[in-house]
């Protein structure tokens, strides 16, 4: 069953995509199956020219492209970096991607850019700030964005509401859609000792315009409790595939991305992961 | 209303200083301390920024070795965290940092190697430009040629070093390259298509390209070059400029 509201948020096909890595350029053009769309990290395509932009231009003639930002620091205490916003506007302007998404996280403070997706407490104050930042992004870029649920390793004592309440309120205040990272749900739920299935059940699924799947690493904290780390460096684990199947069964098919950013495998291994997602998606598309 | 608020300033300070305690107000699911959990963020920040430096300075990394470079990057990252989210340009302060970093004080060439690696990265991401057709120069009579003002492509960089930076770079990146001999080297970095190339320049040629970068006419650029090296060879230098895509168009005289 196609959910019409999905397409109000973006124009990605209801099919499987992968995070684009330049080493796969030739393989993707030769035989992309089952991959039908590609996601890029916005910041890697903010140079003035050269091979990265030439490859992206070429790929965009054949594939729908999702622009995924990792540097806007939407959850930051300070104002958004307007220079960076202008770069984003320029990229989205010439590329006209099928979707634009960013994270519920912060990465920049006075001292600089920290190159990680850092967590924030869920309070009325952070809610107002994040909503204002998303308004500013959407006004500047000129389109609605998707906001991704984070993977978290710890809790803020000052939080006043659940992550889902926070995300749902953001969408109502700003009109943005959501990017549901099912691996992040599993990682956060394990780390926060909550139930990932209940999280999926409670998630405002009709606002989800894209799903992410990726691999994580396993560790434990000093008390022996499991500590999962969102590393994007290996295959998606079985419990996350199960959670994904449950998500699709509940909300219908969604554009689904395989993320593999570290220790990037050859194209065949990545395509095999994409195939597994496509097989889960297929019955829901009938 | 609930727990102790955690400012992002306190969070950041603790991220970058492993000696500081985890900020009050952060917990594990049982309300206990989040020490190892906070360390995940600490580790992500330092490792990801160190990896960005390793990617950006492959020859510096090779010269210093993995272990030493990683330890040095830990110092650099805390002194010079990125000032923009564009990781492809991270490390602009590396040459100056290396000049002042006492443990590498004996490796005098290292700052210039870092400069070379920064210039290569800038060239890689610089705007595209169509190379100048040699016929455009050949069509000019001598007077017009001297007055012409060829524009340098956005990817062009010129470096002057008292060290053999090109030979050192090649020795570490190209298989079978000869062992570097002590010499000053000026180099041109240019990008014919997508991959920047380094060309060693004869005496005077660096001044020639630096003049063109300042919008000088060809005649004035030759004068600047000849002032440095009386045997400056325009034909060879123009040949390098044209074949490497360093010139992009002729401005009106």
Coordinates of C-alpha atoms in Angstrom, one line a residue:
Chain A
X1 CA 0.0 0.0 0.0
X2 CA 1.5 3.3 -1.0
X3 CA 1.2 6.1 1.5
X4 CA 0.5 9.3 -0.4
X5 CA 1.8 11.5 2.3
X6 CA 5.3 10.0 1.8
X7 CA 5.5 11.7 -1.5
X8 CA 4.7 15.0 0.0
X9 CA 8.1 14.9 1.7
X10 CA 10.3 13.8 -1.2
X11 CA 10.5 12.2 -4.5
X12 CA 12.7 9.1 -3.8
X13 CA 11.5 5.9 -5.4
X14 CA 9.9 3.3 -3.1
X15 CA 13.0 1.1 -3.6
X16 CA 16.4 0.5 -2.3
X17 CA 19.3 2.9 -2.4
X18 CA 22.9 2.9 -1.1
X19 CA 25.2 5.5 0.3
X20 CA 27.4 6.4 -2.7
X21 CA 31.2 5.8 -2.4
X22 CA 33.4 7.0 -5.3
X23 CA 35.2 3.6 -5.5
X24 CA 31.9 2.1 -6.7
X25 CA 31.4 4.6 -9.5
X26 CA 32.1 2.2 -12.4
X27 CA 30.4 -0.8 -10.8
X28 CA 27.2 1.2 -10.2
X29 CA 27.1 2.4 -13.8
X30 CA 27.8 -1.1 -15.1
X31 CA 25.2 -3.0 -13.0
X32 CA 23.4 -1.1 -10.3
X33 CA 20.7 -3.8 -9.6
X34 CA 18.9 -3.8 -7.2
X35 CA 19.9 -0.3 -6.3
X36 CA 17.6 2.4 -7.8
X37 CA 18.8 5.5 -6.0
X38 CA 21.9 7.0 -4.3
X39 CA 22.5 9.0 -1.2
X40 CA 25.4 11.4 -0.9
X41 CA 26.8 13.3 2.1
X42 CA 26.2 17.0 1.3
X43 CA 29.6 18.1 2.7
X44 CA 31.6 16.0 0.3
X45 CA 30.1 17.8 -2.7
X46 CA 30.7 21.4 -1.6
X47 CA 34.0 21.9 -3.4
X48 CA 34.0 24.1 -6.5
X49 CA 34.6 21.4 -9.1
X50 CA 36.8 18.4 -10.0
X51 CA 36.0 14.7 -10.0
X52 CA 33.5 14.6 -7.1
X53 CA 31.1 17.1 -8.8
X54 CA 31.6 15.5 -12.3
X55 CA 30.8 12.1 -10.9
X56 CA 27.7 13.4 -9.1
X57 CA 26.4 15.2 -12.2
X58 CA 26.9 12.0 -14.2
X59 CA 25.1 9.8 -11.6
X60 CA 22.2 12.3 -11.2
X61 CA 21.3 11.8 -14.9
X62 CA 20.6 8.2 -14.2
X63 CA 19.6 7.9 -10.5
X64 CA 17.4 9.8 -8.1
X65 CA 19.8 11.4 -5.5
X66 CA 19.2 12.0 -1.8
X67 CA 21.3 14.7 -0.2
X68 CA 22.1 13.8 3.4
X69 CA 23.7 16.5 5.4
X70 CA 26.1 15.7 8.3
X71 CA 27.3 19.2 9.2
X72 CA 24.4 21.6 9.8
X73 CA 24.4 21.1 13.6
X74 CA 20.6 21.6 13.7
X75 CA 20.6 20.7 17.4
X76 CA 23.3 23.3 18.2
X77 CA 22.9 25.9 21.0
X78 CA 24.3 28.6 18.7
X79 CA 22.9 30.0 15.5
X80 CA 23.2 27.9 12.3
X81 CA 26.3 28.6 10.2
X82 CA 24.8 30.8 7.4
X83 CA 27.9 30.2 5.1
X84 CA 27.3 26.5 5.4
X85 CA 23.5 27.0 4.7
X86 CA 24.4 29.0 1.6
X87 CA 26.6 26.1 0.4
X88 CA 23.7 23.7 1.0
X89 CA 21.3 25.9 -0.9
X90 CA 23.7 26.1 -3.8
X91 CA 24.1 22.3 -3.9
X92 CA 20.4 21.6 -3.7
X93 CA 19.8 24.3 -6.2
X94 CA 21.9 22.9 -9.0
X95 CA 21.4 19.2 -8.2
X96 CA 17.6 19.3 -7.6
X97 CA 17.8 16.1 -5.5
X98 CA 14.9 13.9 -4.8
X99 CA 15.3 14.4 -1.0
X100 CA 17.2 16.4 1.5
X101 CA 17.7 15.1 5.1
X102 CA 19.7 16.0 8.2
X103 CA 20.1 14.8 11.8
X104 CA 18.6 15.5 15.2
X105 CA 22.1 16.2 16.6
X106 CA 24.7 18.9 17.0
X107 CA 28.3 19.0 15.8
X108 CA 29.5 22.6 16.0
X109 CA 30.3 24.6 19.1
X110 CA 32.3 27.8 19.6
X111 CA 35.6 25.9 19.3
X112 CA 34.8 24.4 16.0
X113 CA 33.2 21.5 14.1
X114 CA 33.5 18.2 16.0
X115 CA 32.7 15.8 13.1
X116 CA 30.3 13.7 15.2
X117 CA 26.6 13.6 15.7
X118 CA 26.3 14.7 19.3
X119 CA 23.1 14.2 21.4
X120 CA 20.8 16.7 22.9
X121 CA 18.3 16.6 25.8
X122 CA 14.6 16.6 24.9
X123 CA 13.2 19.7 26.6
X124 CA 10.8 22.5 25.7
X125 CA 13.8 24.8 25.2
X126 CA 15.7 22.4 22.8
X127 CA 12.4 21.7 21.0
X128 CA 11.9 25.4 20.3
X129 CA 15.5 25.8 19.1
X130 CA 15.5 22.8 16.8
X131 CA 12.2 23.8 15.3
X132 CA 13.5 27.3 14.6
X133 CA 16.6 25.9 13.0
X134 CA 14.5 23.6 10.8
X135 CA 12.3 26.5 9.8
X136 CA 15.5 28.4 8.8
X137 CA 16.9 25.5 6.8
X138 CA 13.6 24.9 5.0
X139 CA 13.1 28.6 4.2
X140 CA 16.7 28.9 2.9
X141 CA 16.8 25.7 0.9
X142 CA 13.3 26.1 -0.3
X143 CA 12.0 22.7 0.4
X144 CA 10.9 20.4 3.2
X145 CA 13.5 18.2 4.8
X146 CA 13.6 14.9 6.6
X147 CA 14.9 14.8 10.1
X148 CA 16.7 11.6 11.3
X149 CA 16.4 10.0 14.7
X150 CA 19.8 9.7 16.3
X151 CA 21.8 6.8 17.8
X152 CA 22.5 7.6 21.4
X153 CA 24.8 6.2 24.1
X154 CA 23.7 8.0 27.2
X155 CA 20.7 9.9 28.7
X156 CA 20.3 13.5 29.8
X157 CA 18.8 13.8 33.3
X158 CA 17.1 17.1 32.2
X159 CA 15.0 15.5 29.4
X160 CA 11.3 16.1 29.8
X161 CA 9.8 14.1 27.0
X162 CA 10.5 11.0 24.9
X163 CA 12.4 11.1 21.7
X164 CA 9.3 10.2 19.8
X165 CA 7.2 13.0 21.4
X166 CA 10.1 15.4 20.6
X167 CA 10.3 14.3 16.9
X168 CA 6.5 14.3 16.4
X169 CA 6.2 17.8 17.8
X170 CA 9.0 19.0 15.5
X171 CA 7.2 17.7 12.5
X172 CA 4.0 19.5 13.6
X173 CA 5.7 22.8 14.2
X174 CA 7.8 22.8 11.0
X175 CA 6.1 20.5 8.5
X176 CA 9.3 18.5 8.1
X177 CA 9.2 14.8 7.5
X178 CA 11.2 12.1 9.3
X179 CA 14.0 9.8 8.3
X180 CA 13.7 6.6 10.4
X181 CA 17.0 4.9 10.9
X182 CA 16.1 1.5 12.1
X183 CA 19.6 0.6 13.1
X184 CA 19.7 3.8 15.3
X185 CA 16.4 2.6 16.9
X186 CA 18.0 -0.7 17.8
X187 CA 21.3 0.9 18.9
X188 CA 19.6 3.5 21.1
X189 CA 17.0 1.2 22.6
X190 CA 19.7 -1.3 23.5
X191 CA 21.9 1.5 25.0
X192 CA 18.9 3.1 26.9
X193 CA 17.5 -0.3 27.9
X194 CA 14.2 0.3 26.2
X195 CA 12.2 -1.8 23.7
X196 CA 12.9 -1.2 20.0
X197 CA 9.6 -2.7 18.9
X198 CA 7.6 -0.4 21.1
X199 CA 9.6 2.5 19.6
X200 CA 8.7 1.5 16.1
X201 CA 5.0 1.0 17.2
X202 CA 4.9 4.5 18.6
X203 CA 6.8 6.2 15.8
X204 CA 4.7 8.6 13.6
X205 CA 5.3 6.3 10.6
X206 CA 3.1 8.2 8.2
X207 CA 5.6 11.0 8.3
X208 CA 8.6 8.8 7.4
X209 CA 10.0 9.6 3.9
X210 CA 13.0 7.4 4.1
X211 CA 14.4 4.5 6.1
X212 CA 18.1 3.9 6.9
X213 CA 19.8 0.5 7.6
X214 CA 23.4 0.1 8.7
X215 CA 25.8 -1.9 10.7
X216 CA 26.9 -1.3 14.3
X217 CA 29.7 -2.6 16.7
X218 CA 29.1 -4.3 20.0
X219 CA 30.8 -3.3 23.2
X220 CA 29.7 -3.1 26.9
X221 CA 29.9 -0.3 29.5
X222 CA 31.8 -0.5 32.8
X223 CA 28.7 -2.2 34.5
X224 CA 28.7 -4.9 31.8
X225 CA 25.6 -3.6 30.1
X226 CA 25.6 -3.8 26.3
X227 CA 26.8 -0.7 24.5
X228 CA 26.2 -0.7 20.8
X229 CA 28.2 1.8 18.6
X230 CA 26.7 3.1 15.4
X231 CA 29.8 2.5 13.2
X232 CA 28.4 1.9 9.7
X233 CA 31.3 -0.4 9.1
X234 CA 29.7 -3.8 8.6
X235 CA 26.6 -5.8 7.6
X236 CA 23.2 -5.0 9.1
X237 CA 22.6 -7.5 11.9
X238 CA 19.6 -9.9 11.9
X239 CA 17.6 -8.2 14.8
X240 CA 17.7 -5.0 12.8
X241 CA 16.5 -6.8 9.6
X242 CA 13.6 -8.2 11.7
X243 CA 12.8 -4.7 13.1
X244 CA 12.9 -3.4 9.5
X245 CA 10.5 -6.0 8.3
X246 CA 8.2 -5.1 11.2
X247 CA 8.4 -1.4 10.3
X248 CA 7.5 -2.1 6.6
X249 CA 4.6 -4.4 7.8
X250 CA 3.3 -1.6 10.0
X251 CA 3.7 1.4 7.8
X252 CA 4.0 0.1 4.2
X253 CA 7.0 0.4 1.9
X254 CA 9.5 3.3 2.1
X255 CA 12.6 4.3 0.2
X256 CA 15.3 2.3 2.1
X257 CA 19.0 3.0 2.2
X258 CA 21.9 0.8 3.1
X259 CA 24.6 2.9 4.8
X260 CA 28.2 1.6 4.8
X261 CA 30.7 4.4 5.5
X262 CA 33.7 2.7 7.1
X263 CA 35.7 -0.3 5.9
X264 CA 33.7 0.1 2.7
X265 CA 33.3 -3.3 1.0
X266 CA 33.4 -4.1 -2.7
X267 CA 30.2 -3.4 -4.8
X268 CA 29.1 -7.1 -4.7
X269 CA 28.9 -7.1 -0.9
X270 CA 27.1 -3.8 -0.8
X271 CA 24.7 -4.9 -3.5
X272 CA 24.0 -8.1 -1.5
X273 CA 22.8 -6.0 1.5
X274 CA 20.7 -3.9 -0.9
X275 CA 19.2 -7.2 -2.3
X276 CA 18.2 -8.3 1.2
X277 CA 16.4 -5.0 1.7
X278 CA 14.7 -5.2 -1.7
X279 CA 13.5 -8.7 -0.9
X280 CA 11.9 -7.4 2.3
X281 CA 10.4 -4.4 0.5
X282 CA 9.0 -6.4 -2.5
X283 CA 6.0 -8.1 -0.9
X284 CA 4.9 -4.7 0.5
X285 CA 4.9 -3.2 -2.9
X286 CA 2.3 -5.6 -4.4
Chain B
X1 CA 11.5 19.8 36.3
X2 CA 14.3 17.5 36.5
X3 CA 18.0 17.0 36.3
X4 CA 21.1 19.1 36.0
X5 CA 21.3 20.8 32.6
X6 CA 24.4 20.1 30.4
X7 CA 25.5 23.0 28.2
X8 CA 27.1 22.2 24.9
X9 CA 30.1 24.2 26.0
X10 CA 30.7 21.9 28.9
X11 CA 30.0 18.8 26.7
X12 CA 32.5 20.1 24.2
X13 CA 35.2 20.9 26.8
X14 CA 34.9 17.4 28.3
X15 CA 35.0 15.8 24.8
X16 CA 38.3 17.4 24.0
X17 CA 39.9 17.1 27.4
X18 CA 40.0 13.5 28.6
X19 CA 41.2 14.7 32.0
X20 CA 37.9 16.5 32.6
X21 CA 35.1 14.5 34.3
X22 CA 32.0 13.6 32.4
X23 CA 29.6 16.5 32.8
X24 CA 27.1 16.2 35.6
X25 CA 23.6 15.4 34.2
X26 CA 24.6 12.6 31.8
X27 CA 23.7 9.1 32.9
X28 CA 23.4 5.4 31.9
X29 CA 19.9 3.9 31.8
X30 CA 20.0 3.2 35.6
X31 CA 20.9 6.7 36.4
X32 CA 24.5 5.8 37.1
X33 CA 27.6 7.3 35.7
X34 CA 28.0 7.4 31.9
X35 CA 31.8 7.3 31.8
X36 CA 32.4 4.7 29.2
X37 CA 29.3 5.9 27.2
X38 CA 30.7 9.5 27.1
X39 CA 34.0 8.0 25.9
X40 CA 32.3 6.7 22.8
X41 CA 31.7 10.4 21.8
X42 CA 35.2 11.3 22.8
X43 CA 36.6 8.5 20.7
X44 CA 34.4 9.3 17.7
X45 CA 35.6 12.9 17.6
X46 CA 39.3 12.2 17.9
X47 CA 39.4 9.2 15.7
X48 CA 37.2 10.7 12.9
X49 CA 39.3 13.9 12.8
X50 CA 42.5 12.0 13.0
X51 CA 41.3 9.8 10.1
X52 CA 40.5 13.0 8.1
X53 CA 44.1 14.2 8.7
X54 CA 45.5 10.8 7.6
X55 CA 43.5 11.0 4.4
X56 CA 44.5 14.5 3.8
X57 CA 48.3 14.2 4.5
X58 CA 49.3 10.7 3.2
X59 CA 53.0 11.6 2.6
X60 CA 53.3 13.3 6.0
X61 CA 51.7 10.2 7.5
X62 CA 54.2 8.0 5.7
X63 CA 57.2 10.1 6.7
X64 CA 56.2 10.1 10.4
X65 CA 54.7 6.6 10.6
X66 CA 51.2 5.6 11.8
X67 CA 51.9 5.6 15.6
X68 CA 53.7 8.9 15.7
X69 CA 51.2 10.6 13.3
X70 CA 48.2 9.4 15.4
X71 CA 49.7 10.7 18.6
X72 CA 50.5 14.0 16.9
X73 CA 47.1 14.3 15.4
X74 CA 45.6 14.0 18.9
X75 CA 47.5 17.2 19.8
X76 CA 46.6 19.0 16.5
X77 CA 42.9 18.2 16.7
X78 CA 42.6 19.7 20.1
X79 CA 44.6 22.8 19.2
X80 CA 43.0 23.3 15.7
X81 CA 39.5 21.7 15.6
X82 CA 37.9 22.2 12.1
X83 CA 36.4 25.6 11.6
X84 CA 33.9 24.3 8.9
X85 CA 32.2 21.0 8.2
X86 CA 34.1 20.6 5.0
X87 CA 36.5 17.8 6.0
X88 CA 38.2 17.9 2.6
X89 CA 39.9 21.1 3.6
X90 CA 40.6 20.2 7.2
X91 CA 44.2 20.7 8.3
X92 CA 45.0 24.2 6.8
X93 CA 47.0 25.0 10.0
X94 CA 49.2 21.9 9.7
X95 CA 52.3 23.5 8.2
X96 CA 52.5 26.1 10.9
X97 CA 51.7 23.5 13.5
X98 CA 54.6 21.3 12.3
X99 CA 57.0 24.3 12.3
X100 CA 56.3 24.7 16.0
X101 CA 56.0 21.1 17.0
X102 CA 59.2 20.3 18.8
X103 CA 59.4 16.5 18.3
X104 CA 59.6 17.0 14.5
X105 CA 61.9 20.0 14.7
X106 CA 64.7 18.1 12.9
X107 CA 62.5 17.3 9.9
X108 CA 62.8 20.8 8.3
X109 CA 61.1 19.8 5.1
X110 CA 58.0 18.5 6.8
X111 CA 56.0 21.8 6.8
X112 CA 56.6 22.2 3.1
X113 CA 55.4 18.7 2.4
X114 CA 52.2 19.5 4.3
X115 CA 51.9 22.7 2.2
X116 CA 52.2 20.6 -0.9
X117 CA 49.6 18.1 0.3
X118 CA 47.2 21.0 1.1
X119 CA 47.8 22.5 -2.3
X120 CA 47.0 19.2 -4.0
X121 CA 43.7 18.9 -2.1
X122 CA 42.8 22.5 -3.0
X123 CA 43.6 21.8 -6.6
X124 CA 41.5 18.6 -6.6
X125 CA 38.4 20.4 -5.5
X126 CA 39.0 23.7 -7.4
X127 CA 36.6 24.9 -10.1
X128 CA 36.8 23.3 -13.5
X129 CA 38.2 25.4 -16.4
X130 CA 38.7 24.7 -20.1
X131 CA 42.4 24.8 -21.0
X132 CA 43.7 27.5 -23.2
X133 CA 44.1 26.4 -26.8
X134 CA 47.7 26.9 -27.8
X135 CA 46.5 28.3 -31.2
X136 CA 45.1 31.3 -29.3
X137 CA 48.7 32.3 -28.4
X138 CA 50.1 31.3 -31.8
X139 CA 47.6 33.6 -33.5
X140 CA 49.1 36.7 -31.7
X141 CA 51.9 38.8 -33.2
X142 CA 54.9 39.4 -30.9
X143 CA 53.6 42.7 -29.6
X144 CA 50.2 41.3 -28.8
X145 CA 51.8 38.2 -27.2
X146 CA 53.8 40.4 -24.8
X147 CA 50.7 42.4 -23.9
X148 CA 48.4 39.4 -23.5
X149 CA 47.2 38.3 -20.1
X150 CA 46.6 34.6 -19.8
X151 CA 44.4 33.7 -16.8
X152 CA 45.6 30.8 -14.6
X153 CA 43.2 28.0 -14.0
X154 CA 41.6 28.0 -10.5
X155 CA 43.4 24.7 -9.6
X156 CA 46.9 26.2 -10.1
X157 CA 49.1 26.5 -7.1
X158 CA 52.8 27.5 -7.0
X159 CA 55.1 26.5 -4.1
X160 CA 58.7 27.5 -3.5
X161 CA 60.7 25.4 -1.1
X162 CA 64.3 25.2 0.1
X163 CA 63.7 21.5 0.2
X164 CA 63.4 18.9 -2.6
X165 CA 59.6 18.6 -2.0
X166 CA 58.8 17.2 -5.4
X167 CA 61.5 14.5 -5.1
X168 CA 60.4 13.7 -1.5
X169 CA 56.8 13.5 -2.6
X170 CA 57.6 11.2 -5.5
X171 CA 59.9 9.0 -3.5
X172 CA 57.0 8.3 -1.1
X173 CA 54.2 8.0 -3.6
X174 CA 55.6 6.7 -6.9
X175 CA 57.1 3.2 -7.1
X176 CA 60.7 3.2 -8.2
X177 CA 61.2 6.9 -7.8
X178 CA 64.8 7.9 -7.1
X179 CA 66.1 8.9 -3.7
X180 CA 65.8 12.6 -3.1
X181 CA 68.9 14.7 -3.3
X182 CA 69.2 17.9 -1.3
X183 CA 68.1 20.8 -3.4
X184 CA 65.7 23.8 -3.4
X185 CA 62.6 23.0 -5.5
X186 CA 59.8 25.2 -6.9
X187 CA 56.8 23.4 -8.1
X188 CA 53.6 24.0 -10.1
X189 CA 50.5 22.2 -9.2
X190 CA 47.9 22.0 -12.0
X191 CA 45.0 19.8 -13.0
X192 CA 44.5 18.9 -16.7
X193 CA 41.4 17.0 -16.0
X194 CA 40.7 15.6 -12.5
X195 CA 44.0 14.5 -11.0
X196 CA 46.4 17.3 -9.9
X197 CA 49.9 17.0 -11.1
X198 CA 53.1 18.3 -9.7
X199 CA 55.7 19.7 -12.0
X200 CA 59.2 20.9 -10.9
X201 CA 59.9 24.4 -12.2
X202 CA 63.2 25.8 -13.5
X203 CA 64.6 29.0 -11.8
X204 CA 62.4 32.0 -12.6
X205 CA 59.3 30.0 -13.5
X206 CA 57.7 30.3 -10.1
X207 CA 58.0 34.1 -10.4
X208 CA 56.5 33.9 -13.9
X209 CA 53.4 32.0 -12.6
X210 CA 53.1 34.2 -9.5
X211 CA 53.0 37.3 -11.7
X212 CA 50.3 35.8 -13.9
X213 CA 48.3 35.0 -10.7
X214 CA 48.5 38.8 -10.0
X215 CA 46.9 39.5 -13.5
X216 CA 50.3 40.6 -15.0
X217 CA 50.8 40.6 -18.8
X218 CA 52.9 37.9 -20.3
X219 CA 55.7 40.5 -20.9
X220 CA 55.6 41.6 -17.2
X221 CA 55.6 38.0 -16.1
X222 CA 58.7 37.3 -18.2
X223 CA 60.4 40.4 -16.7
X224 CA 59.7 39.1 -13.2
X225 CA 61.1 35.7 -14.1
X226 CA 64.2 37.1 -15.7
X227 CA 64.9 39.3 -12.7
X228 CA 65.2 36.1 -10.7
X229 CA 66.9 34.0 -13.3
X230 CA 68.6 35.5 -16.3
X231 CA 68.4 32.2 -18.2
X232 CA 64.6 32.0 -17.8
X233 CA 63.2 30.0 -20.7
X234 CA 59.8 31.2 -21.7
X235 CA 59.2 28.5 -24.4
X236 CA 59.7 25.6 -22.0
X237 CA 57.6 27.3 -19.2
X238 CA 54.8 28.0 -21.6
X239 CA 54.9 24.4 -22.8
X240 CA 54.5 23.2 -19.2
X241 CA 51.7 25.7 -18.6
X242 CA 49.8 24.7 -21.8
X243 CA 50.2 20.9 -21.4
X244 CA 49.2 20.9 -17.7
X245 CA 46.1 23.0 -18.2
X246 CA 47.5 25.8 -16.1
X247 CA 46.3 28.5 -18.5
X248 CA 42.6 28.8 -19.2
X249 CA 41.9 31.9 -21.3
X250 CA 43.3 35.2 -22.5
X251 CA 42.0 38.3 -20.8
X252 CA 41.6 41.5 -22.9
X253 CA 45.0 43.2 -22.8

